[in-house]
Short mmCIF file of C-alpha atoms in Angstrom, two decimals:
data_model
loop_
_atom_site.label_atom_id
_atom_site.label_comp_id
_atom_site.label_asym_id
_atom_site.label_seq_id
_atom_site.Cartn_x
_atom_site.Cartn_y
_atom_site.Cartn_z
CA MET G 1 34.42 -17.19 19.74
CA VAL G 2 34.86 -17.49 23.60
CA PRO G 3 32.64 -20.51 24.42
CA LEU G 4 30.22 -20.30 27.30
CA ALA G 5 28.33 -23.53 27.14
CA GLU G 6 27.88 -26.52 24.89
CA ILE G 7 25.76 -29.63 24.60
CA ARG G 8 25.57 -32.63 22.34
CA VAL G 9 22.73 -34.98 22.49
CA PRO G 10 20.66 -37.29 20.17
CA ALA G 11 18.28 -35.15 18.18
CA ARG G 12 15.13 -36.18 19.85
CA ILE G 13 12.14 -34.17 21.26
CA GLU G 14 12.72 -35.31 24.74
CA ASN G 15 16.07 -33.44 24.65
CA LEU G 16 14.53 -30.21 23.38
CA HIS G 17 14.24 -28.54 26.80
CA ALA G 18 17.72 -29.41 27.84
CA LEU G 19 18.99 -27.99 24.61
CA ILE G 20 17.01 -24.72 24.84
CA GLU G 21 18.08 -24.22 28.60
CA THR G 22 21.61 -24.28 27.49
CA ILE G 23 20.93 -21.42 25.18
CA THR G 24 18.81 -19.45 27.51
CA GLY G 25 21.20 -20.04 30.36
CA CYS G 26 23.99 -18.28 28.33
CA ALA G 27 21.45 -15.46 27.66
CA ARG G 28 20.71 -15.12 31.28
CA GLN G 29 24.32 -15.10 32.25
CA GLN G 30 24.81 -12.25 29.90
CA GLY G 31 22.23 -10.07 31.50
CA PHE G 32 19.63 -10.06 28.66
CA ASP G 33 16.21 -8.87 30.03
CA GLN G 34 13.35 -11.29 30.23
CA LYS G 35 11.68 -10.06 27.22
CA ARG G 36 14.90 -10.69 25.05
CA ILE G 37 15.48 -14.04 26.72
CA GLY G 38 12.07 -15.15 25.68
CA GLU G 39 12.75 -14.25 22.26
CA ILE G 40 15.92 -16.23 22.29
CA ASP G 41 14.09 -19.12 23.87
CA LEU G 42 11.50 -19.02 20.96
CA SER G 43 14.23 -18.77 18.24
CA ALA G 44 16.29 -21.68 19.87
CA GLU G 45 13.05 -23.92 20.02
CA GLU G 46 12.24 -23.11 16.26
CA ALA G 47 15.75 -23.95 15.02
CA LEU G 48 16.12 -27.13 17.20
CA VAL G 49 12.56 -28.56 16.37
CA ASN G 50 13.63 -28.22 12.75
CA VAL G 51 16.81 -30.27 13.23
CA ILE G 52 14.87 -32.82 15.41
CA SER G 53 12.04 -33.18 12.94
CA TYR G 54 14.00 -33.17 9.60
CA ALA G 55 17.69 -33.41 9.92
CA TYR G 56 17.81 -37.25 9.97
CA GLY G 57 14.74 -38.09 8.04
CA GLY G 58 13.23 -40.26 10.71
CA GLY G 59 16.68 -41.89 11.58
CA GLU G 60 19.07 -41.23 14.52
CA GLY G 61 21.54 -38.52 14.78
CA GLU G 62 22.94 -35.88 17.14
CA VAL G 63 22.56 -32.07 17.45
CA SER G 64 25.16 -29.90 18.99
CA VAL G 65 24.73 -26.43 20.54
CA VAL G 66 27.47 -24.15 21.34
CA CYS G 67 27.06 -20.68 22.58
CA GLY G 68 29.63 -18.00 23.17
CA LEU G 69 30.82 -14.41 22.69
CA ASP G 70 32.20 -13.08 19.53
CA ASP G 71 35.05 -10.47 19.26
CA GLY G 72 32.33 -7.70 19.76
CA GLY G 73 30.91 -9.36 22.87
CA ASP G 74 27.74 -10.28 21.20
CA LEU G 75 26.09 -13.53 21.95
CA ASN G 76 26.44 -16.24 19.23
CA VAL G 77 24.52 -19.38 19.21
CA GLU G 78 25.49 -22.14 16.79
CA ILE G 79 23.30 -25.22 16.29
CA SER G 80 24.58 -28.08 14.01
CA ASP G 81 23.78 -31.47 12.77
CA SER G 82 25.24 -34.00 10.38
CA GLY G 83 22.18 -34.59 8.33
CA ALA G 84 21.66 -34.07 4.76
CA PRO G 85 22.46 -30.48 3.49
CA PHE G 86 19.37 -28.29 4.12
CA ASP G 87 19.49 -24.59 4.16
CA ILE G 88 16.25 -23.80 6.25
CA LEU G 89 16.78 -20.00 5.44
CA ALA G 90 16.16 -20.56 1.77
CA ARG G 91 12.65 -21.52 2.05
CA ASP G 92 9.80 -19.19 1.02
CA GLU G 93 8.20 -16.64 3.37
CA PRO G 94 5.21 -18.18 5.36
CA ASP G 95 1.67 -17.12 4.76
CA THR G 96 0.72 -14.47 7.44
CA THR G 97 -2.18 -12.91 5.72
CA SER G 98 -4.67 -15.38 4.28
CA ALA G 99 -8.02 -16.37 5.69
CA LEU G 100 -8.48 -19.09 8.11
CA ASP G 101 -9.43 -21.78 5.60
CA GLU G 102 -6.30 -21.18 3.49
CA ARG G 103 -3.95 -20.42 6.18
CA GLN G 104 -0.87 -22.57 6.19
CA ILE G 105 1.70 -22.68 9.05
CA GLY G 106 4.71 -24.01 7.15
CA GLY G 107 7.75 -21.92 7.58
CA LEU G 108 6.48 -19.76 10.32
CA GLY G 109 8.99 -20.85 12.98
CA ILE G 110 11.99 -20.01 10.95
CA TYR G 111 10.19 -16.79 9.93
CA LEU G 112 9.86 -15.79 13.67
CA MET G 113 13.49 -16.52 14.30
CA LYS G 114 14.67 -14.46 11.45
CA LYS G 115 12.48 -11.53 12.73
CA LEU G 116 13.65 -11.75 16.30
CA MET G 117 17.32 -12.47 16.09
CA ASP G 118 19.85 -9.96 15.02
CA ASP G 119 21.51 -12.05 12.37
CA VAL G 120 20.90 -15.54 11.20
CA GLN G 121 23.27 -17.54 8.92
CA TYR G 122 23.39 -20.95 7.38
CA ARG G 123 26.57 -22.77 6.41
CA ARG G 124 27.39 -26.14 5.28
CA ILE G 125 30.72 -26.99 6.85
CA GLU G 126 32.24 -30.29 5.77
CA ASP G 127 29.43 -32.69 6.55
CA ARG G 128 27.51 -30.47 8.88
CA ASN G 129 24.65 -28.09 8.69
CA VAL G 130 25.50 -25.06 10.95
CA LEU G 131 22.83 -22.53 11.81
CA THR G 132 24.16 -19.57 13.71
CA PHE G 133 22.12 -16.76 15.31
CA ARG G 134 23.61 -13.58 16.89
CA VAL G 135 21.99 -11.57 19.61
CA LEU G 136 23.64 -8.11 20.00
CA LYS G 137 24.61 -7.23 23.41
CA LYS G 138 22.61 -4.70 25.44
CA LYS G 139 23.51 -1.10 24.80
CA ASP G 140 24.45 0.63 27.93
CA MET A 1 1.72 -26.69 30.09
CA GLU A 2 -1.31 -26.92 32.45
CA ILE A 3 -4.79 -27.14 30.82
CA ASN A 4 -7.96 -26.51 32.94
CA THR A 5 -11.53 -26.49 31.82
CA LYS A 6 -14.78 -25.29 33.08
CA LYS A 7 -18.20 -25.35 31.34
CA THR A 8 -20.09 -22.05 31.32
CA GLY A 9 -23.61 -22.50 29.55
CA ASN A 10 -22.81 -24.21 26.29
CA ILE A 11 -19.30 -22.85 26.20
CA LEU A 12 -16.18 -24.87 27.33
CA VAL A 13 -13.63 -22.44 28.75
CA VAL A 14 -10.22 -23.89 28.38
CA SER A 15 -7.33 -22.19 30.27
CA LEU A 16 -3.85 -22.79 29.23
CA LYS A 17 -0.87 -22.08 31.54
CA GLY A 18 2.83 -22.08 31.04
CA ARG A 19 4.51 -23.13 27.90
CA MET A 20 2.76 -24.16 24.60
CA ASP A 21 5.62 -25.54 22.62
CA ALA A 22 6.63 -28.64 20.59
CA VAL A 23 6.59 -30.80 23.59
CA SER A 24 3.34 -29.74 25.09
CA SER A 25 1.14 -28.98 22.02
CA PRO A 26 0.40 -32.56 20.92
CA GLY A 27 -1.24 -33.04 24.49
CA PHE A 28 -3.58 -30.05 23.61
CA ASP A 29 -4.46 -31.72 20.23
CA GLY A 30 -5.32 -34.90 22.02
CA ASN A 31 -7.46 -32.89 24.48
CA LEU A 32 -9.43 -31.04 21.75
CA LEU A 33 -10.34 -34.37 20.03
CA GLU A 34 -11.63 -35.67 23.33
CA TRP A 35 -13.83 -32.41 23.76
CA THR A 36 -15.11 -32.43 20.36
CA THR A 37 -15.85 -36.19 20.41
CA ALA A 38 -17.73 -35.53 23.59
CA GLY A 39 -19.87 -33.05 21.77
CA GLU A 40 -18.30 -29.69 22.71
CA ASN A 41 -18.79 -27.13 19.92
CA ASN A 42 -18.06 -23.72 21.48
CA PHE A 43 -14.86 -22.76 23.02
CA ILE A 44 -13.18 -20.09 24.77
CA ILE A 45 -9.32 -20.51 25.01
CA ASP A 46 -8.09 -18.22 27.59
CA LEU A 47 -4.27 -17.54 27.27
CA SER A 48 -3.88 -15.07 30.19
CA ALA A 49 -1.60 -17.45 32.02
CA LEU A 50 0.23 -18.58 29.00
CA GLU A 51 3.76 -17.32 29.19
CA TYR A 52 5.20 -18.66 26.05
CA ILE A 53 3.99 -20.02 22.56
CA SER A 54 6.03 -21.27 19.54
CA SER A 55 5.09 -22.09 16.03
CA ALA A 56 4.13 -25.55 17.31
CA GLY A 57 1.51 -24.01 19.62
CA LEU A 58 0.40 -21.83 16.83
CA ARG A 59 -0.06 -24.81 14.74
CA SER A 60 -2.24 -26.47 17.17
CA LEU A 61 -4.42 -23.41 17.70
CA LEU A 62 -4.83 -23.10 13.84
CA SER A 63 -5.83 -26.68 13.52
CA ALA A 64 -8.27 -26.37 16.33
CA ALA A 65 -9.85 -23.36 14.65
CA LYS A 66 -10.19 -25.24 11.51
CA GLN A 67 -11.79 -28.33 13.07
CA ILE A 68 -14.24 -26.13 15.13
CA LYS A 69 -15.21 -24.25 12.08
CA ALA A 70 -15.93 -27.35 10.07
CA ARG A 71 -18.34 -28.43 12.89
CA ASP A 72 -20.00 -25.05 12.75
CA GLY A 73 -18.72 -24.29 16.28
CA LYS A 74 -17.30 -21.16 17.80
CA LEU A 75 -13.74 -20.61 19.03
CA MET A 76 -12.76 -17.41 20.79
CA LEU A 77 -9.23 -16.50 22.24
CA SER A 78 -8.89 -14.27 25.29
CA GLY A 79 -6.26 -12.70 27.58
CA LEU A 80 -3.16 -12.49 25.30
CA SER A 81 -0.32 -10.60 26.66
CA GLY A 82 3.50 -10.18 26.45
CA ALA A 83 5.27 -12.79 24.40
CA VAL A 84 2.27 -14.52 23.37
CA GLN A 85 0.70 -11.20 21.97
CA GLU A 86 3.97 -10.40 20.24
CA VAL A 87 4.10 -13.80 18.46
CA PHE A 88 0.50 -13.52 17.37
CA LYS A 89 1.17 -10.19 15.87
CA LEU A 90 4.28 -11.28 13.98
CA SER A 91 2.48 -14.29 12.61
CA GLY A 92 -0.80 -12.45 11.41
CA PHE A 93 -2.87 -14.52 13.76
CA TYR A 94 -4.96 -11.63 14.90
CA SER A 95 -6.92 -11.64 11.42
CA ILE A 96 -7.90 -15.32 11.82
CA PHE A 97 -9.15 -15.61 15.33
CA GLN A 98 -11.86 -13.74 17.41
CA ILE A 99 -9.67 -12.36 20.14
CA PHE A 100 -11.06 -10.57 23.36
CA ALA A 101 -9.16 -8.82 26.18
CA SER A 102 -10.61 -11.32 28.79
CA GLU A 103 -12.51 -14.38 29.34
CA THR A 104 -15.31 -12.27 30.77
CA GLU A 105 -15.50 -10.04 27.48
CA ALA A 106 -15.42 -13.19 25.44
CA LEU A 107 -18.38 -14.65 27.47
CA GLN A 108 -20.24 -11.37 27.16
CA SER A 109 -20.04 -11.29 23.39
CA VAL A 110 -22.19 -14.38 22.98
#
């Protein structure tokens, strides 16, 4: 992967915007339109909030973001942490149909990310959780 | 996110502007508690100037709808467009809210 940008900071909510902006900055640089950048923005937030909220179970740790271009020239965003193994893609589909009283929101963020990004993968590499999403380059 | 309110009759019109995300949504939750504690029961939340909403924002709106319903109050949403509209559709949120094209239409419905 040809790296475009990276950032490594404590996994805290006050760092969320800096993390997201690293990712949307890469997308902007690659010339994605405003709508697609909005979808990348949302997907980045959902993945990052998950790490910030759950990776370290209330303790401290870091989150890393690397974005770059793969061999095909598509944008790859890699978000990783060194928390306990946790495959967020394995959870059940969220509730998007029940009535107000029964409606639950759990899992909705990851569902949105899976819907909006072209490919989302989870891997456990050594002691790290690595979530990668890919955004296909614009067709000419 | 910027939050502005105005009172029209017995309805509190709340306008959200900017970005409703994991950073800003807790502020909205706090505001809602203040409004309901002050006795407000009927709300229009106008999203026409909202550019972005994530699942954290959806969580806040869902929680607001449940709290207001439990008080026998009324919650209407208005002015959804662009990315906000897309996220509402993907999440199946159109079926659980009363949604109007504009704040004016929401006001006319009561």
